[in-house]
Amino acid sequence: MPGLLEVDGLRVRYRVLSPLRARLQQREAYLQAVCGVSFSISAGESFALVGESGSGKSTLARAIVGIETAHAGSIRFDGQELCGLSKNAYKPYRRQLSMMFQDPAGSLSPRLTVKRLVTEPFKIHAIKDVDLDVEARRLLQMVGLSEEFLGRYPHQLSGGQARRVGVARALALSPRLLIADEPTAGLDVSVQGEVLNLLLELQARHGIAILIITHNLKVVLHFADRMGIMYLGRFVEQGPASEMFQRPRHPYTRALLSSSPEPDPDAVRPPLQLKGEVSSNIERPRGCEFHPRCPVAQAHCSTVAPPATSTVQGHSFTCHFPIESDD
């Protein structure tokens, strides 16, 4: 059954050198930010994008909502191809695809009151048959804020309150897919839990699909049905979140889990340490692009790109020498 969102072979690139300079320097003219990513999200499902900074997570999300232009591949939303649509043709889908940005307060205009912030989507989309006062109160109530916040400005809000306003604004037009970019960034641990529980509650109530971008594996464990691990713009592993936490197959996934407090205190999992720094997106390593940092890499990895392997559980990974199950 087709998903609500289906991404197939998506590529996003940025020109970093002119054609002439690239030829003279014998270098790649483009930075490949997203390289052939494929995944899907069903209605009401939560999917987490996980990876280090620079892995391509936010670029992928911005391409889905049309902020970035895809160089190749397909983005289908409810069966409609979005790649290649004009701005006017894309506009109706912007009401159904909403994005929350990282910085809780910085993503809110300091010159607008909370009321104007949460009702601005109605004005942007020229929706005139609504009472903005009623909508503002409804949206604040939905995210657990009282009417007294309507006249406040972003600098008068705590981080948690600013994030709740961001959630209200993102859900103002009742989208079918919410993209949440690091929704707990910069928040205290207790407030992080409140925000995640709010998103889960709203998802259950309204049936929203959520694509969450994070490097915080505790968030993934608490929130996601499925997850994808990105490295240098590619998925190295994806599948059911519970399956990947229990049986990570790619060394990068295992290393990320090793660096995070163990969610199961009874589990025995040998730590796996990464070597060096993330490679350049422009001068990519040959073979498996992860091999310069991989603690289990062998000579074969430096010359041959690994194939994708899938399991019956819907768990896929790209590795010549996958980690064996602890079971």
mmCIF file of C-alpha atoms in Angstrom:
data_model
loop_
_atom_site.group_PDB
_atom_site.id
_atom_site.type_symbol
_atom_site.label_atom_id
_atom_site.label_comp_id
_atom_site.label_asym_id
_atom_site.label_seq_id
_atom_site.Cartn_x
_atom_site.Cartn_y
_atom_site.Cartn_z
ATOM 1 C CA MET A 1 0.000 0.000 0.000
ATOM 2 C CA PRO A 2 1.504 3.389 -0.993
ATOM 3 C CA GLY A 3 2.652 5.653 1.823
ATOM 4 C CA LEU A 4 1.479 9.192 2.410
ATOM 5 C CA LEU A 5 4.996 10.372 1.540
ATOM 6 C CA GLU A 6 7.223 8.399 -0.825
ATOM 7 C CA VAL A 7 10.774 9.536 -1.524
ATOM 8 C CA ASP A 8 12.632 7.610 -4.221
ATOM 9 C CA GLY A 9 16.261 8.110 -5.292
ATOM 10 C CA LEU A 10 16.266 11.742 -4.155
ATOM 11 C CA ARG A 11 19.361 13.811 -4.898
ATOM 12 C CA VAL A 12 20.127 17.390 -3.864
ATOM 13 C CA ARG A 13 23.352 19.127 -4.834
ATOM 14 C CA TYR A 14 24.962 22.570 -4.547
ATOM 15 C CA ARG A 15 27.419 24.083 -7.001
ATOM 16 C CA VAL A 16 30.655 24.990 -5.202
ATOM 17 C CA LEU A 17 32.943 25.620 -8.219
ATOM 18 C CA SER A 18 32.387 27.039 -11.680
ATOM 19 C CA PRO A 19 32.746 24.545 -14.561
ATOM 20 C CA LEU A 20 36.051 26.149 -15.605
ATOM 21 C CA ARG A 21 37.531 26.172 -12.100
ATOM 22 C CA ALA A 22 36.411 22.587 -11.537
ATOM 23 C CA ARG A 23 38.224 21.494 -14.727
ATOM 24 C CA LEU A 24 41.371 23.458 -13.878
ATOM 25 C CA GLN A 25 41.494 22.107 -10.323
ATOM 26 C CA GLN A 26 40.280 18.649 -11.378
ATOM 27 C CA ARG A 27 37.735 18.737 -8.607
ATOM 28 C CA GLU A 28 34.016 18.020 -8.322
ATOM 29 C CA ALA A 29 31.937 21.115 -9.137
ATOM 30 C CA TYR A 30 29.063 20.097 -6.882
ATOM 31 C CA LEU A 31 28.619 19.208 -3.245
ATOM 32 C CA GLN A 32 26.296 16.203 -3.151
ATOM 33 C CA ALA A 33 24.189 16.871 -0.049
ATOM 34 C CA VAL A 34 21.593 14.100 -0.545
ATOM 35 C CA CYS A 35 22.572 11.059 -2.619
ATOM 36 C CA GLY A 36 19.818 8.739 -3.809
ATOM 37 C CA VAL A 37 17.734 8.531 -0.618
ATOM 38 C CA SER A 38 14.568 6.413 -0.650
ATOM 39 C CA PHE A 39 11.988 5.912 2.117
ATOM 40 C CA SER A 40 8.278 6.268 2.808
ATOM 41 C CA ILE A 41 6.024 7.424 5.656
ATOM 42 C CA SER A 42 2.463 6.202 6.127
ATOM 43 C CA ALA A 43 -0.395 8.276 7.512
ATOM 44 C CA GLY A 44 -0.147 8.567 11.296
ATOM 45 C CA GLU A 45 3.397 7.143 11.382
ATOM 46 C CA SER A 46 6.550 8.631 12.932
ATOM 47 C CA PHE A 47 9.836 8.349 11.029
ATOM 48 C CA ALA A 48 13.144 9.600 12.472
ATOM 49 C CA LEU A 49 16.112 10.854 10.456
ATOM 50 C CA VAL A 50 19.293 10.350 12.495
ATOM 51 C CA GLY A 51 22.894 11.288 11.837
ATOM 52 C CA GLU A 52 25.728 13.634 12.705
ATOM 53 C CA SER A 53 25.779 17.285 11.660
ATOM 54 C CA GLY A 54 26.312 17.589 7.918
ATOM 55 C CA SER A 55 24.786 14.192 7.125
ATOM 56 C CA GLY A 56 22.065 15.751 4.966
ATOM 57 C CA LYS A 57 19.078 15.359 7.284
ATOM 58 C CA SER A 58 17.857 18.964 7.178
ATOM 59 C CA THR A 59 18.585 19.311 3.450
ATOM 60 C CA LEU A 60 16.450 16.244 2.778
ATOM 61 C CA ALA A 61 13.597 17.696 4.844
ATOM 62 C CA ARG A 62 13.841 21.080 3.136
ATOM 63 C CA ALA A 63 13.665 19.379 -0.261
ATOM 64 C CA ILE A 64 10.474 17.584 0.788
ATOM 65 C CA VAL A 65 8.739 20.883 1.617
ATOM 66 C CA GLY A 66 10.082 22.591 -1.507
ATOM 67 C CA ILE A 67 12.612 24.928 0.130
ATOM 68 C CA GLU A 68 15.463 23.138 -1.652
ATOM 69 C CA THR A 69 15.304 21.936 -5.264
ATOM 70 C CA ALA A 70 15.904 18.266 -5.965
ATOM 71 C CA HIS A 71 18.457 17.548 -8.684
ATOM 72 C CA ALA A 72 17.034 14.078 -9.371
ATOM 73 C CA GLY A 73 14.644 11.520 -7.930
ATOM 74 C CA SER A 74 11.026 11.633 -6.863
ATOM 75 C CA ILE A 75 8.955 13.018 -3.987
ATOM 76 C CA ARG A 76 5.349 11.832 -4.058
ATOM 77 C CA PHE A 77 2.815 13.107 -1.544
ATOM 78 C CA ASP A 78 -0.506 11.278 -1.460
ATOM 79 C CA GLY A 79 0.270 10.014 -4.964
ATOM 80 C CA GLN A 80 1.150 13.431 -6.414
ATOM 81 C CA GLU A 81 4.668 14.030 -7.738
ATOM 82 C CA LEU A 82 6.059 17.204 -6.147
ATOM 83 C CA CYS A 83 9.423 17.425 -7.925
ATOM 84 C CA GLY A 84 9.230 19.800 -10.847
ATOM 85 C CA LEU A 85 6.020 21.538 -9.772
ATOM 86 C CA SER A 86 5.845 25.299 -10.233
ATOM 87 C CA LYS A 87 5.426 27.493 -7.141
ATOM 88 C CA ASN A 88 1.739 27.972 -7.879
ATOM 89 C CA ALA A 89 1.149 24.265 -8.422
ATOM 90 C CA TYR A 90 3.076 23.418 -5.255
ATOM 91 C CA LYS A 91 1.215 25.888 -3.024
ATOM 92 C CA PRO A 92 -1.824 23.691 -2.212
ATOM 93 C CA TYR A 93 0.529 20.989 -0.915
ATOM 94 C CA ARG A 94 2.287 23.435 1.409
ATOM 95 C CA ARG A 95 -0.891 23.451 3.495
ATOM 96 C CA GLN A 96 -0.557 19.696 3.982
ATOM 97 C CA LEU A 97 3.234 19.647 4.507
ATOM 98 C CA SER A 98 4.350 21.717 7.491
ATOM 99 C CA MET A 99 7.821 22.203 8.953
ATOM 100 C CA MET A 100 9.025 23.241 12.412
ATOM 101 C CA PHE A 101 12.535 24.667 12.389
ATOM 102 C CA GLN A 102 15.303 24.041 14.913
ATOM 103 C CA ASP A 103 15.605 27.190 17.013
ATOM 104 C CA PRO A 104 12.446 27.509 19.188
ATOM 105 C CA ALA A 105 12.686 31.289 19.596
ATOM 106 C CA GLY A 106 14.881 32.220 16.624
ATOM 107 C CA SER A 107 12.380 30.745 14.145
ATOM 108 C CA LEU A 108 9.691 33.146 15.423
ATOM 109 C CA SER A 109 9.681 36.764 14.218
ATOM 110 C CA PRO A 110 10.511 39.001 17.219
ATOM 111 C CA ARG A 111 8.199 41.721 15.891
ATOM 112 C CA LEU A 112 5.030 39.607 15.916
ATOM 113 C CA THR A 113 2.812 38.731 18.850
ATOM 114 C CA VAL A 114 1.943 35.111 19.554
ATOM 115 C CA LYS A 115 -1.512 35.696 18.090
ATOM 116 C CA ARG A 116 -0.067 36.950 14.810
ATOM 117 C CA LEU A 117 2.520 34.166 14.735
ATOM 118 C CA VAL A 118 0.044 31.315 15.065
ATOM 119 C CA THR A 119 -2.488 32.831 12.657
ATOM 120 C CA GLU A 120 0.009 33.952 10.010
ATOM 121 C CA PRO A 121 -0.407 30.703 7.974
ATOM 122 C CA PHE A 122 -4.046 31.671 7.321
ATOM 123 C CA LYS A 123 -2.872 34.970 5.816
ATOM 124 C CA ILE A 124 -0.033 33.395 3.819
ATOM 125 C CA HIS A 125 -2.489 30.987 2.199
ATOM 126 C CA ALA A 126 -5.185 33.663 1.787
ATOM 127 C CA ILE A 127 -7.736 31.793 3.894
ATOM 128 C CA LYS A 128 -10.372 34.419 4.642
ATOM 129 C CA ASP A 129 -13.395 32.483 5.900
ATOM 130 C CA VAL A 130 -12.038 32.085 9.437
ATOM 131 C CA ASP A 131 -12.200 34.113 12.641
ATOM 132 C CA LEU A 132 -8.540 34.660 13.536
ATOM 133 C CA ASP A 133 -9.348 35.417 17.178
ATOM 134 C CA VAL A 134 -11.153 32.099 17.518
ATOM 135 C CA GLU A 135 -8.391 30.249 15.674
ATOM 136 C CA ALA A 136 -5.666 31.793 17.828
ATOM 137 C CA ARG A 137 -7.387 30.699 21.027
ATOM 138 C CA ARG A 138 -8.034 27.214 19.602
ATOM 139 C CA LEU A 139 -4.420 26.742 18.598
ATOM 140 C CA LEU A 140 -3.022 27.859 21.943
ATOM 141 C CA GLN A 141 -5.446 25.600 23.786
ATOM 142 C CA MET A 142 -4.361 22.716 21.536
ATOM 143 C CA VAL A 143 -0.725 23.079 22.675
ATOM 144 C CA GLY A 144 -1.522 23.726 26.338
ATOM 145 C CA LEU A 145 -1.083 27.515 26.522
ATOM 146 C CA SER A 146 -3.620 29.949 27.954
ATOM 147 C CA GLU A 147 -5.086 32.988 26.195
ATOM 148 C CA GLU A 148 -2.810 35.310 28.181
ATOM 149 C CA PHE A 149 0.028 34.371 25.805
ATOM 150 C CA LEU A 150 -1.738 35.850 22.760
ATOM 151 C CA GLY A 151 -0.297 39.330 23.293
ATOM 152 C CA ARG A 152 3.224 38.239 24.176
ATOM 153 C CA TYR A 153 6.299 38.482 21.964
ATOM 154 C CA PRO A 154 8.873 35.697 21.466
ATOM 155 C CA HIS A 155 11.413 37.253 23.859
ATOM 156 C CA GLN A 156 8.785 36.984 26.614
ATOM 157 C CA LEU A 157 8.532 33.201 26.194
ATOM 158 C CA SER A 158 10.574 30.405 27.729
ATOM 159 C CA GLY A 159 12.151 27.848 25.400
ATOM 160 C CA GLY A 160 9.362 25.364 26.040
ATOM 161 C CA GLN A 161 6.654 27.983 25.501
ATOM 162 C CA ALA A 162 8.312 29.147 22.268
ATOM 163 C CA ARG A 163 8.402 25.546 21.028
ATOM 164 C CA ARG A 164 4.682 25.123 21.840
ATOM 165 C CA VAL A 165 3.934 28.280 19.839
ATOM 166 C CA GLY A 166 5.976 26.792 16.997
ATOM 167 C CA VAL A 167 3.904 23.602 17.168
ATOM 168 C CA ALA A 168 0.656 25.609 17.131
ATOM 169 C CA ARG A 169 1.827 27.600 14.115
ATOM 170 C CA ALA A 170 2.945 24.448 12.261
ATOM 171 C CA LEU A 171 -0.413 22.754 12.846
ATOM 172 C CA ALA A 172 -2.591 25.814 12.169
ATOM 173 C CA LEU A 173 -3.822 24.525 8.798
ATOM 174 C CA SER A 174 -4.233 20.892 9.941
ATOM 175 C CA PRO A 175 -1.398 19.432 7.818
ATOM 176 C CA ARG A 176 -1.187 15.712 7.134
ATOM 177 C CA LEU A 177 2.613 15.603 7.539
ATOM 178 C CA LEU A 178 4.655 17.537 10.103
ATOM 179 C CA ILE A 179 8.425 17.775 9.724
ATOM 180 C CA ALA A 180 10.021 18.541 13.096
ATOM 181 C CA ASP A 181 13.687 19.581 12.812
ATOM 182 C CA GLU A 182 15.386 18.968 16.188
ATOM 183 C CA PRO A 183 12.202 19.777 18.160
ATOM 184 C CA THR A 184 13.946 19.328 21.533
ATOM 185 C CA ALA A 185 17.158 21.247 20.737
ATOM 186 C CA GLY A 186 18.143 23.747 23.429
ATOM 187 C CA LEU A 187 15.480 22.592 25.885
ATOM 188 C CA ASP A 188 15.901 21.218 29.402
ATOM 189 C CA VAL A 189 15.415 17.467 29.712
ATOM 190 C CA SER A 190 12.061 17.825 31.490
ATOM 191 C CA VAL A 191 10.809 20.266 28.848
ATOM 192 C CA GLN A 192 12.007 17.940 26.072
ATOM 193 C CA GLY A 193 9.741 15.232 27.460
ATOM 194 C CA GLU A 194 6.797 17.633 27.582
ATOM 195 C CA VAL A 195 7.278 18.652 23.944
ATOM 196 C CA LEU A 196 7.604 15.046 22.746
ATOM 197 C CA ASN A 197 4.527 13.985 24.698
ATOM 198 C CA LEU A 198 2.618 16.926 23.210
ATOM 199 C CA LEU A 199 3.581 15.865 19.673
ATOM 200 C CA LEU A 200 2.601 12.252 20.368
ATOM 201 C CA GLU A 201 -0.732 13.368 21.824
ATOM 202 C CA LEU A 202 -1.486 15.586 18.820
ATOM 203 C CA GLN A 203 -0.450 12.819 16.455
ATOM 204 C CA ALA A 204 -2.804 10.351 18.112
ATOM 205 C CA ARG A 205 -5.643 12.880 18.143
ATOM 206 C CA HIS A 206 -5.301 14.140 14.569
ATOM 207 C CA GLY A 207 -3.615 11.234 12.765
ATOM 208 C CA ILE A 208 -0.648 13.333 11.631
ATOM 209 C CA ALA A 209 2.407 11.683 10.101
ATOM 210 C CA ILE A 210 5.624 13.061 11.618
ATOM 211 C CA LEU A 211 9.134 13.151 10.171
ATOM 212 C CA ILE A 212 11.450 13.990 13.069
ATOM 213 C CA ILE A 213 15.053 15.067 12.502
ATOM 214 C CA THR A 214 17.365 14.508 15.440
ATOM 215 C CA HIS A 215 20.763 13.354 16.627
ATOM 216 C CA ASN A 216 19.282 12.504 20.040
ATOM 217 C CA LEU A 217 18.705 8.737 20.150
ATOM 218 C CA LYS A 218 16.634 9.023 23.334
ATOM 219 C CA VAL A 219 14.145 11.051 21.297
ATOM 220 C CA VAL A 220 14.037 8.334 18.636
ATOM 221 C CA LEU A 221 13.454 5.560 21.159
ATOM 222 C CA HIS A 222 10.631 7.541 22.766
ATOM 223 C CA PHE A 223 9.023 8.741 19.568
ATOM 224 C CA ALA A 224 9.689 6.921 16.294
ATOM 225 C CA ASP A 225 8.024 3.920 14.657
ATOM 226 C CA ARG A 226 10.798 3.666 12.059
ATOM 227 C CA MET A 227 14.144 5.358 11.563
ATOM 228 C CA GLY A 228 16.793 5.996 8.926
ATOM 229 C CA ILE A 229 20.495 6.540 9.653
ATOM 230 C CA MET A 230 22.175 9.050 7.301
ATOM 231 C CA TYR A 231 25.878 9.377 6.556
ATOM 232 C CA LEU A 232 27.252 11.728 3.890
ATOM 233 C CA GLY A 233 23.819 12.151 2.358
ATOM 234 C CA ARG A 234 22.944 8.444 2.144
ATOM 235 C CA PHE A 235 20.949 6.002 4.220
ATOM 236 C CA VAL A 236 23.312 3.396 5.624
ATOM 237 C CA GLU A 237 20.543 1.676 7.589
ATOM 238 C CA GLN A 238 16.794 1.979 8.021
ATOM 239 C CA GLY A 239 13.922 -0.009 9.464
ATOM 240 C CA PRO A 240 11.694 -0.372 12.529
ATOM 241 C CA ALA A 241 13.164 1.683 15.379
ATOM 242 C CA SER A 242 12.781 -1.073 17.978
ATOM 243 C CA GLU A 243 14.508 -3.578 15.669
ATOM 244 C CA MET A 244 17.411 -1.232 14.971
ATOM 245 C CA PHE A 245 17.937 -0.419 18.656
ATOM 246 C CA GLN A 246 18.031 -4.117 19.516
ATOM 247 C CA ARG A 247 19.901 -5.382 16.439
ATOM 248 C CA PRO A 248 21.863 -2.602 14.698
ATOM 249 C CA ARG A 249 23.656 -4.062 11.683
ATOM 250 C CA HIS A 250 25.702 -1.161 10.328
ATOM 251 C CA PRO A 251 28.861 -0.200 12.297
ATOM 252 C CA TYR A 252 27.862 3.484 12.139
ATOM 253 C CA THR A 253 24.506 2.750 13.760
ATOM 254 C CA ARG A 254 26.190 0.626 16.434
ATOM 255 C CA ALA A 255 28.700 3.402 17.130
ATOM 256 C CA LEU A 256 25.927 5.988 17.508
ATOM 257 C CA LEU A 257 24.138 3.696 19.938
ATOM 258 C CA SER A 258 27.404 3.055 21.809
ATOM 259 C CA SER A 259 27.825 6.798 22.355
ATOM 260 C CA SER A 260 24.336 7.109 23.824
ATOM 261 C CA PRO A 261 23.268 5.890 27.294
ATOM 262 C CA GLU A 262 22.023 2.313 26.890
ATOM 263 C CA PRO A 263 18.162 2.335 26.853
ATOM 264 C CA ASP A 264 18.121 -1.239 28.172
ATOM 265 C CA PRO A 265 20.344 -1.448 31.293
ATOM 266 C CA ASP A 266 20.387 -5.275 31.067
ATOM 267 C CA ALA A 267 21.631 -5.304 27.481
ATOM 268 C CA VAL A 268 25.259 -6.158 26.855
ATOM 269 C CA ARG A 269 26.622 -4.348 23.818
ATOM 270 C CA PRO A 270 30.376 -3.889 23.273
ATOM 271 C CA PRO A 271 31.222 -0.238 22.575
ATOM 272 C CA LEU A 272 32.217 0.611 19.007
ATOM 273 C CA GLN A 273 34.341 3.722 18.552
ATOM 274 C CA LEU A 274 34.558 5.725 15.319
ATOM 275 C CA LYS A 275 37.896 6.814 13.881
ATOM 276 C CA GLY A 276 38.677 10.327 12.659
ATOM 277 C CA GLU A 277 36.233 12.918 11.359
ATOM 278 C CA VAL A 278 33.392 12.888 8.834
ATOM 279 C CA SER A 279 34.769 12.833 5.276
ATOM 280 C CA SER A 280 34.172 15.673 2.816
ATOM 281 C CA ASN A 281 30.964 15.674 0.786
ATOM 282 C CA ILE A 282 32.997 16.938 -2.170
ATOM 283 C CA GLU A 283 35.997 14.596 -2.058
ATOM 284 C CA ARG A 284 34.201 11.419 -1.110
ATOM 285 C CA PRO A 285 36.107 8.237 -0.229
ATOM 286 C CA ARG A 286 36.098 5.429 -2.791
ATOM 287 C CA GLY A 287 34.274 2.199 -2.097
ATOM 288 C CA CYS A 288 32.261 2.370 1.098
ATOM 289 C CA GLU A 289 32.227 6.051 2.041
ATOM 290 C CA PHE A 290 32.216 5.150 5.721
ATOM 291 C CA HIS A 291 35.344 2.955 5.574
ATOM 292 C CA PRO A 292 37.908 5.622 6.715
ATOM 293 C CA ARG A 293 36.098 5.805 10.078
ATOM 294 C CA CYS A 294 34.850 2.238 10.325
ATOM 295 C CA PRO A 295 36.338 0.110 13.145
ATOM 296 C CA VAL A 296 35.601 -3.146 11.267
ATOM 297 C CA ALA A 297 36.611 -2.065 7.741
ATOM 298 C CA GLN A 298 38.742 -4.378 5.589
ATOM 299 C CA ALA A 299 40.678 -3.783 2.374
ATOM 300 C CA HIS A 300 37.643 -4.676 0.248
ATOM 301 C CA CYS A 301 35.701 -1.750 1.763
ATOM 302 C CA SER A 302 38.083 0.850 0.335
ATOM 303 C CA THR A 303 37.446 -0.125 -3.286
ATOM 304 C CA VAL A 304 33.905 -1.571 -3.594
ATOM 305 C CA ALA A 305 30.686 0.144 -2.566
ATOM 306 C CA PRO A 306 28.529 -2.181 -0.433
ATOM 307 C CA PRO A 307 25.178 -3.456 -1.718
ATOM 308 C CA ALA A 308 21.919 -2.930 0.149
ATOM 309 C CA THR A 309 20.710 -5.906 2.174
ATOM 310 C CA SER A 310 17.146 -6.285 3.477
ATOM 311 C CA THR A 311 15.632 -8.542 6.122
ATOM 312 C CA VAL A 312 12.095 -9.887 6.438
ATOM 313 C CA GLN A 313 11.493 -7.350 9.230
ATOM 314 C CA GLY A 314 11.816 -4.472 6.733
ATOM 315 C CA HIS A 315 15.300 -3.711 8.085
ATOM 316 C CA SER A 316 17.871 -2.713 5.424
ATOM 317 C CA PHE A 317 21.561 -1.782 5.595
ATOM 318 C CA THR A 318 24.547 -1.224 3.294
ATOM 319 C CA CYS A 319 27.664 -2.902 4.667
ATOM 320 C CA HIS A 320 30.102 -5.577 3.471
ATOM 321 C CA PHE A 321 30.671 -6.806 7.029
ATOM 322 C CA PRO A 322 27.502 -6.083 9.037
ATOM 323 C CA ILE A 323 27.494 -6.411 12.807
ATOM 324 C CA GLU A 324 26.133 -9.770 13.845
ATOM 325 C CA SER A 325 23.039 -9.859 16.064
ATOM 326 C CA ASP A 326 23.582 -10.027 19.830
ATOM 327 C CA ASP A 327 20.834 -12.645 20.059
#
